[in-house]
Amino acid sequence: MNSSLPRLAIVGGGFTGATFAVQAARRSPIALDIVIIEPNAELGRGLPYRGSDPDHRVNGPIATHSIDPLDTSHVQRWLEKTHLLTQDPGAHCSFGTFLRRGDYGRYLHEAVQEFASRNESGSTIRHQRSRVDQIHLTANQVALKLQTGESLLADSVVLAFGNPAARVPPMLQDLTEHPSVISSPLAGDGLQALCQRLTPGSQVAVMGTSLTAADVISTLLRQSSGVRITAFSRRGLVPHRQRPPDAKAQQNLPQTWLVDRINGQVPSYLDPGYGSAWTVRHLCAAMRQRIKSLTSQGMPWQQGFDEARDVVWQFWPLLGHAEKQRFFRRLRVWYDVARFRLPPQTAESLDKAVAAGRLSFCARSLVNVKALNNGRLELQFQRQGQSIEQEFDALINCTGFDLGGDIDPLTLAGRMVKSGLLVRDQSGVGFRVDQNCRVMGFSGQSSPRIRLVGPATAGVFGDSLGAMFIAVQAHRMLPSLFDDLGLMPYF
Ligand SMILES: Cc1cc2nc3c(=O)[nH]c(=O)nc-3n(C[C@H](O)[C@H](O)[C@H](O)COP(=O)(O)OP(=O)(O)OC[C@H]3O[C@@H](n4cnc5c(N)ncnc54)[C@H](O)[C@@H]3O)c2cc1C
């Protein structure tokens, strides 16, 4: 550590913290002392990439998952160096290469190590294993109080603390300790333990039908032979699958192709025209028309969807708060099934299970759960005004995160809200930041020393949830960060 260098502290070492550190080290005009504060042993893994389930795969092609969006072949080079695909021949299919999430986590960890002491600016990246409990501004620095009791002073802080804890629906809150209820399948080993207890013929209810549900179902199908699975959600919508790659479009791409795609121009058909307000209704109609026109020419619908999705961060801020709230309330669920697509391997295993009668998806709302004396659960559903009761051997909650839910006052975000450094975005989702991700606290002023990046900025940018969007978001805001630190102009 060199204490004379400007210090950049990154709170959270998941994908967001990892890509931010690597890009800062590679692009800074001078050497920085970069410290990532993360309680987990390995950087990059965060929540999604720490497990070892062979059926949980990254849901996009590897070139969009590089740690550095200006070096999109970096994952491919790592794969060649490690020969990883020899241990996972199923990763490659006609749609591209879809890594196991645990392997991708290893990639991210090793990528941070690769650049930790050897990078273009001569910066260092250190991992401090702890949790940040509190942050406050001093006269010209930021003070971080760590769980270990230590304090750390930094010239600039990037908050990369990811998603809030998974939501536990009200009817499950008294049952979180019940052995047949898995309220947080991604945390701990409750799901593995359940799989071992289930026997052929066991009936399992999966609450939620999105990507988390798809992962959990894949695990159940492999590890608990003969179980019958009913996955339900209010509308019963299941994510679409990834599209086959467009080989022609991928030829002779410049190194900047991913950044160019996301930072490129908003298609003119999305613009409502001079003097007209941007509305969700107009956007939906324009996208529908575009998709119709593309599919009538034999092109995949995903192409039209992705054109808008890639630049959503540019037009989302043009929508009023009421429009954003309308989207989150009414349309998000439809957007999500097209946006968060299934890796082809997962899609195939679900299709087979449906065809074999082991899995069904349905639209119904859960209203109550009763624990029966025989260890089973009685679920009460509501569907089209009718009440249905059904018994199951287990219930797994896959309803995911709620970026608009209550903020836990015991988390760093909760404490920063209390001290006025963070405020909820007016859309009701995530926290308020300016265009360069500087947090905007209670005073309404943006703070040049504290930035927030990644999923918690979804209210401001619409979609800052996937790896490629986060990586390009970091790329976009680095010049302003260097500027705020008083460093030479960005090169
Ligand atoms: C199950 C799942 C699968 C996904 N799969 C994909 C995918 O295939 N492709 C894709 O593009 N996106 C995927 N995503 C989206 C995902 O949100 C992003 O890819 C990315 O992982 C977000 O990274 P993050 O670092 O912001 O958050 P996280 O991965 O949640 O990491 C946040 C980190 O911050 C740390 N932290 C939190 N609070 C503190 C504190 N106070 N002090 C210090 N550290 C703290 C945590 O320990 C954690 O390691 C997936 C998401 C989930 C949940």
Coordinates of C-alpha atoms in Angstrom, one line a residue, residues 34-317:
I34 CA -7.9 0.6 -4.6
V35 CA -9.3 -1.3 -1.6
I36 CA -12.3 -3.6 -2.0
I37 CA -14.1 -4.2 1.3
E38 CA -15.9 -7.6 1.0
P39 CA -16.6 -10.1 3.7
N40 CA -16.4 -13.2 1.4
A41 CA -13.1 -14.9 0.8
E42 CA -13.1 -14.5 -3.0
L43 CA -13.8 -11.4 -5.0
G44 CA -16.2 -11.3 -7.9
R45 CA -18.5 -14.1 -6.7
G46 CA -21.0 -11.9 -4.8
L47 CA -24.3 -13.7 -4.4
P48 CA -24.9 -15.3 -7.8
Y49 CA -21.5 -16.8 -8.6
R50 CA -20.5 -18.4 -5.4
G51 CA -22.4 -21.7 -5.6
S52 CA -21.2 -24.9 -7.2
D53 CA -24.4 -26.3 -8.6
P54 CA -23.5 -27.7 -12.0
D55 CA -27.0 -26.8 -13.4
H56 CA -26.9 -23.1 -12.5
R57 CA -25.5 -21.4 -15.6
V58 CA -24.7 -17.8 -16.5
N59 CA -27.7 -16.8 -18.7
G60 CA -25.8 -14.9 -21.4
P61 CA -23.0 -15.5 -23.9
I62 CA -19.5 -15.2 -22.4
A63 CA -18.4 -12.2 -24.5
T64 CA -21.0 -10.1 -22.7
H65 CA -19.7 -11.2 -19.3
S66 CA -16.1 -10.0 -19.4
I67 CA -14.8 -8.2 -16.4
D68 CA -13.7 -5.4 -18.7
P69 CA -16.2 -4.3 -21.4
L70 CA -13.3 -3.0 -23.5
D71 CA -11.7 -6.4 -23.5
T72 CA -14.6 -8.8 -24.3
S73 CA -12.4 -11.7 -25.3
H74 CA -10.9 -11.8 -21.8
V75 CA -13.2 -14.7 -20.7
Q76 CA -12.4 -16.7 -23.8
R77 CA -8.7 -16.3 -23.2
W78 CA -9.1 -17.4 -19.6
L79 CA -11.1 -20.5 -20.8
E80 CA -8.3 -21.4 -23.1
K81 CA -5.6 -20.9 -20.4
T82 CA -7.5 -23.0 -17.8
H83 CA -8.9 -25.6 -20.2
L84 CA -12.0 -25.3 -18.1
L85 CA -14.4 -26.5 -20.9
T86 CA -12.8 -29.9 -20.8
Q87 CA -14.4 -30.4 -17.4
D88 CA -17.7 -28.9 -18.6
P89 CA -18.4 -30.1 -22.1
G90 CA -22.1 -29.2 -21.7
A91 CA -21.2 -25.4 -21.5
H92 CA -21.0 -25.1 -25.3
C93 CA -24.1 -25.4 -27.4
S94 CA -25.3 -24.1 -30.7
F95 CA -26.3 -20.9 -28.9
G96 CA -22.8 -20.2 -27.6
T97 CA -21.0 -20.9 -24.4
F98 CA -22.9 -20.6 -21.1
L99 CA -20.6 -21.2 -18.2
R100 CA -21.6 -22.7 -14.9
R101 CA -22.1 -19.8 -12.5
G102 CA -19.5 -21.2 -10.0
D103 CA -16.9 -21.4 -12.8
Y104 CA -17.8 -17.8 -13.9
G105 CA -17.2 -16.8 -10.2
R106 CA -13.8 -18.4 -10.4
Y107 CA -13.1 -16.4 -13.6
L108 CA -14.0 -13.2 -11.9
H109 CA -11.9 -13.9 -8.8
E110 CA -8.9 -14.8 -11.0
A111 CA -9.4 -11.8 -13.2
V112 CA -9.2 -9.4 -10.2
Q113 CA -6.0 -11.2 -9.1
E114 CA -4.6 -10.9 -12.6
F115 CA -4.9 -7.1 -12.5
A116 CA -4.4 -6.5 -8.8
S117 CA -0.7 -5.6 -9.1
R118 CA -0.1 -5.5 -12.9
N119 CA -2.2 -3.0 -14.8
E120 CA -1.9 -0.1 -17.1
S121 CA -1.9 2.6 -14.4
G122 CA 0.3 0.9 -11.8
S123 CA -2.5 0.8 -9.3
T124 CA -2.9 -1.8 -6.6
I125 CA -6.1 -3.6 -5.8
R126 CA -6.4 -5.0 -2.2
H127 CA -9.1 -7.1 -0.7
Q128 CA -10.0 -6.1 2.9
R129 CA -12.2 -8.9 4.3
S130 CA -14.8 -7.1 6.3
R131 CA -18.2 -5.4 6.0
V132 CA -18.7 -1.7 6.0
D133 CA -21.1 -0.7 8.8
Q134 CA -21.2 3.0 8.4
I135 CA -20.0 5.8 6.1
H136 CA -19.7 9.5 6.7
L137 CA -18.1 12.5 5.0
T138 CA -15.2 14.3 6.6
A139 CA -13.9 17.7 5.4
N140 CA -12.3 16.3 2.3
Q141 CA -12.4 12.5 2.5
V142 CA -14.9 9.7 3.3
A143 CA -14.6 7.7 6.5
L144 CA -15.7 4.1 6.5
K145 CA -16.3 2.2 9.7
L146 CA -15.8 -1.5 9.3
Q147 CA -17.4 -4.4 11.2
T148 CA -13.9 -5.4 12.5
G149 CA -13.8 -2.1 14.4
E150 CA -11.2 -0.6 12.1
S151 CA -11.7 2.7 10.2
L152 CA -10.6 3.5 6.7
L153 CA -10.3 6.9 5.0
A154 CA -10.8 7.1 1.3
D155 CA -10.7 9.9 -1.3
S156 CA -13.6 8.3 -3.2
V157 CA -16.0 5.5 -2.4
V158 CA -18.0 3.3 -4.7
L159 CA -21.0 1.5 -3.2
A160 CA -21.3 -1.9 -4.9
F161 CA -23.4 -3.7 -2.3
G162 CA -25.7 -5.4 -4.8
N163 CA -29.3 -6.4 -4.2
P164 CA -31.2 -6.4 -1.0
A165 CA -31.9 -9.7 0.8
A166 CA -34.5 -11.9 -1.0
R167 CA -38.1 -11.1 -0.2
V168 CA -40.0 -13.5 2.1
P169 CA -43.7 -13.2 1.3
P170 CA -45.9 -12.5 4.3
M171 CA -47.6 -15.9 4.4
L172 CA -44.1 -17.5 4.8
Q173 CA -42.8 -15.3 7.5
D174 CA -43.8 -17.5 10.4
L175 CA -42.6 -20.6 8.6
T176 CA -39.0 -19.7 7.7
E177 CA -37.7 -22.3 10.3
H178 CA -40.1 -25.1 9.0
P179 CA -37.9 -27.9 7.6
S180 CA -40.1 -28.2 4.5
V181 CA -40.1 -24.4 3.7
I182 CA -37.0 -23.0 1.9
S183 CA -37.4 -19.3 2.2
S184 CA -34.0 -18.3 0.7
P185 CA -32.9 -21.0 -1.7
L186 CA -29.8 -19.1 -2.8
A187 CA -28.5 -18.8 0.7
G188 CA -27.1 -21.6 2.8
D189 CA -27.5 -25.3 2.1
G190 CA -31.3 -25.6 2.9
L191 CA -32.1 -26.6 -0.7
Q192 CA -29.4 -29.3 -0.8
A193 CA -30.7 -30.7 2.5
L194 CA -34.2 -30.7 1.2
C195 CA -33.2 -32.5 -2.0
Q196 CA -31.8 -35.3 0.1
R197 CA -34.9 -35.7 2.1
L198 CA -37.4 -35.8 -0.8
T199 CA -38.4 -39.2 -2.1
P200 CA -39.8 -40.3 -5.5
G201 CA -43.4 -39.1 -5.7
S202 CA -42.8 -36.1 -3.3
Q203 CA -44.8 -33.1 -4.4
V204 CA -42.8 -29.8 -4.3
A205 CA -44.3 -26.3 -4.8
V206 CA -42.0 -23.6 -6.2
M207 CA -43.3 -20.1 -5.6
G208 CA -42.1 -18.0 -8.6
T209 CA -41.5 -18.9 -12.2
S210 CA -38.5 -16.7 -13.1
L211 CA -34.8 -17.5 -13.4
T212 CA -34.3 -18.3 -9.7
A213 CA -37.2 -20.8 -10.0
A214 CA -35.6 -22.3 -13.1
D215 CA -32.3 -22.8 -11.2
V216 CA -34.1 -24.4 -8.3
I217 CA -36.1 -26.7 -10.5
S218 CA -33.0 -27.8 -12.4
T219 CA -31.4 -28.7 -9.0
L220 CA -34.5 -30.6 -7.9
L221 CA -34.7 -32.5 -11.2
R222 CA -31.1 -33.7 -11.0
Q223 CA -30.9 -34.3 -7.3
S224 CA -34.3 -35.7 -6.3
S225 CA -35.4 -38.2 -8.8
G226 CA -39.1 -38.8 -9.2
V227 CA -40.3 -35.6 -7.5
R228 CA -43.3 -33.8 -9.0
I229 CA -42.9 -30.0 -9.2
T230 CA -45.6 -27.4 -9.5
A231 CA -44.2 -23.9 -10.1
F232 CA -46.7 -21.1 -9.8
S233 CA -46.8 -17.3 -9.9
R234 CA -49.6 -14.8 -10.3
R235 CA -49.4 -14.9 -14.1
G236 CA -47.5 -18.1 -14.5
L237 CA -45.1 -16.5 -17.0
V238 CA -41.9 -18.4 -17.7
P239 CA -38.7 -16.7 -19.0
H240 CA -38.1 -17.0 -22.7
R241 CA -34.9 -18.7 -23.8
Q242 CA -31.8 -17.0 -25.2
R243 CA -31.6 -16.4 -28.9
P244 CA -29.1 -18.1 -31.2
P245 CA -26.2 -15.8 -31.9
D246 CA -26.1 -13.8 -35.1
A247 CA -22.9 -15.0 -36.6
K248 CA -22.8 -12.4 -39.3
A249 CA -23.3 -9.5 -36.9
Q250 CA -20.4 -10.8 -34.8
Q251 CA -17.8 -10.7 -37.6
N252 CA -15.0 -8.0 -37.5
L253 CA -16.4 -6.2 -34.5
P254 CA -14.2 -3.5 -33.1
Q255 CA -12.9 -4.0 -29.5
T256 CA -15.4 -1.4 -28.3
W257 CA -18.5 -3.2 -29.7
L258 CA -20.2 -3.9 -26.3
V259 CA -19.7 -0.3 -25.1
D260 CA -20.8 1.0 -28.5
R261 CA -23.9 -1.1 -28.3
I262 CA -25.0 0.1 -24.9
N263 CA -23.8 3.7 -25.3
G264 CA -25.2 3.9 -28.9
Q265 CA -28.0 6.0 -30.1
V266 CA -31.6 5.4 -29.0
P267 CA -33.5 4.0 -32.1
S268 CA -35.5 6.8 -33.6
Y269 CA -38.7 4.7 -33.6
L270 CA -38.7 4.9 -29.7
D271 CA -38.7 8.7 -29.7
P272 CA -42.3 10.0 -29.3
G273 CA -41.4 13.1 -31.3
Y274 CA -40.8 16.7 -30.6
G275 CA -43.0 18.1 -27.8
S276 CA -44.5 14.7 -26.9
A277 CA -43.9 13.1 -23.5
W278 CA -42.0 9.8 -23.2
T279 CA -44.6 7.3 -22.0
V280 CA -44.5 3.6 -21.2
R281 CA -47.5 3.2 -23.5
H282 CA -45.7 4.7 -26.5
L283 CA -42.5 2.7 -25.8
C284 CA -44.5 -0.6 -25.7
A285 CA -46.4 0.2 -28.9
A286 CA -43.1 1.2 -30.7
M287 CA -41.3 -1.9 -29.6
R288 CA -44.3 -4.2 -30.6
Q289 CA -44.4 -2.6 -34.0
R290 CA -40.6 -3.0 -34.5
I291 CA -40.7 -6.6 -33.3
K292 CA -43.5 -7.4 -35.7
S293 CA -41.7 -5.8 -38.6
L294 CA -38.5 -7.8 -37.8
T295 CA -40.2 -11.1 -37.3
S296 CA -42.1 -10.6 -40.6
Q297 CA -38.7 -10.5 -42.3
G298 CA -37.6 -13.7 -40.6
M299 CA -35.6 -12.1 -37.8
P300 CA -35.8 -13.2 -34.1
W301 CA -38.1 -11.1 -31.9
Q302 CA -35.2 -10.8 -29.4
Q303 CA -33.4 -8.5 -31.9
G304 CA -36.1 -5.8 -31.6
F305 CA -36.4 -6.3 -27.8
D306 CA -32.6 -6.0 -27.3
E307 CA -32.3 -2.9 -29.4
A308 CA -34.4 -1.0 -26.9
R309 CA -33.1 -2.9 -23.8
D310 CA -29.5 -2.1 -24.6
V311 CA -30.1 1.7 -24.5
V312 CA -32.8 1.7 -21.8
W313 CA -30.5 3.7 -19.4
Q314 CA -30.7 6.6 -21.9
F315 CA -34.4 6.9 -22.3
W316 CA -35.6 5.7 -18.9
P317 CA -34.6 9.0 -17.2

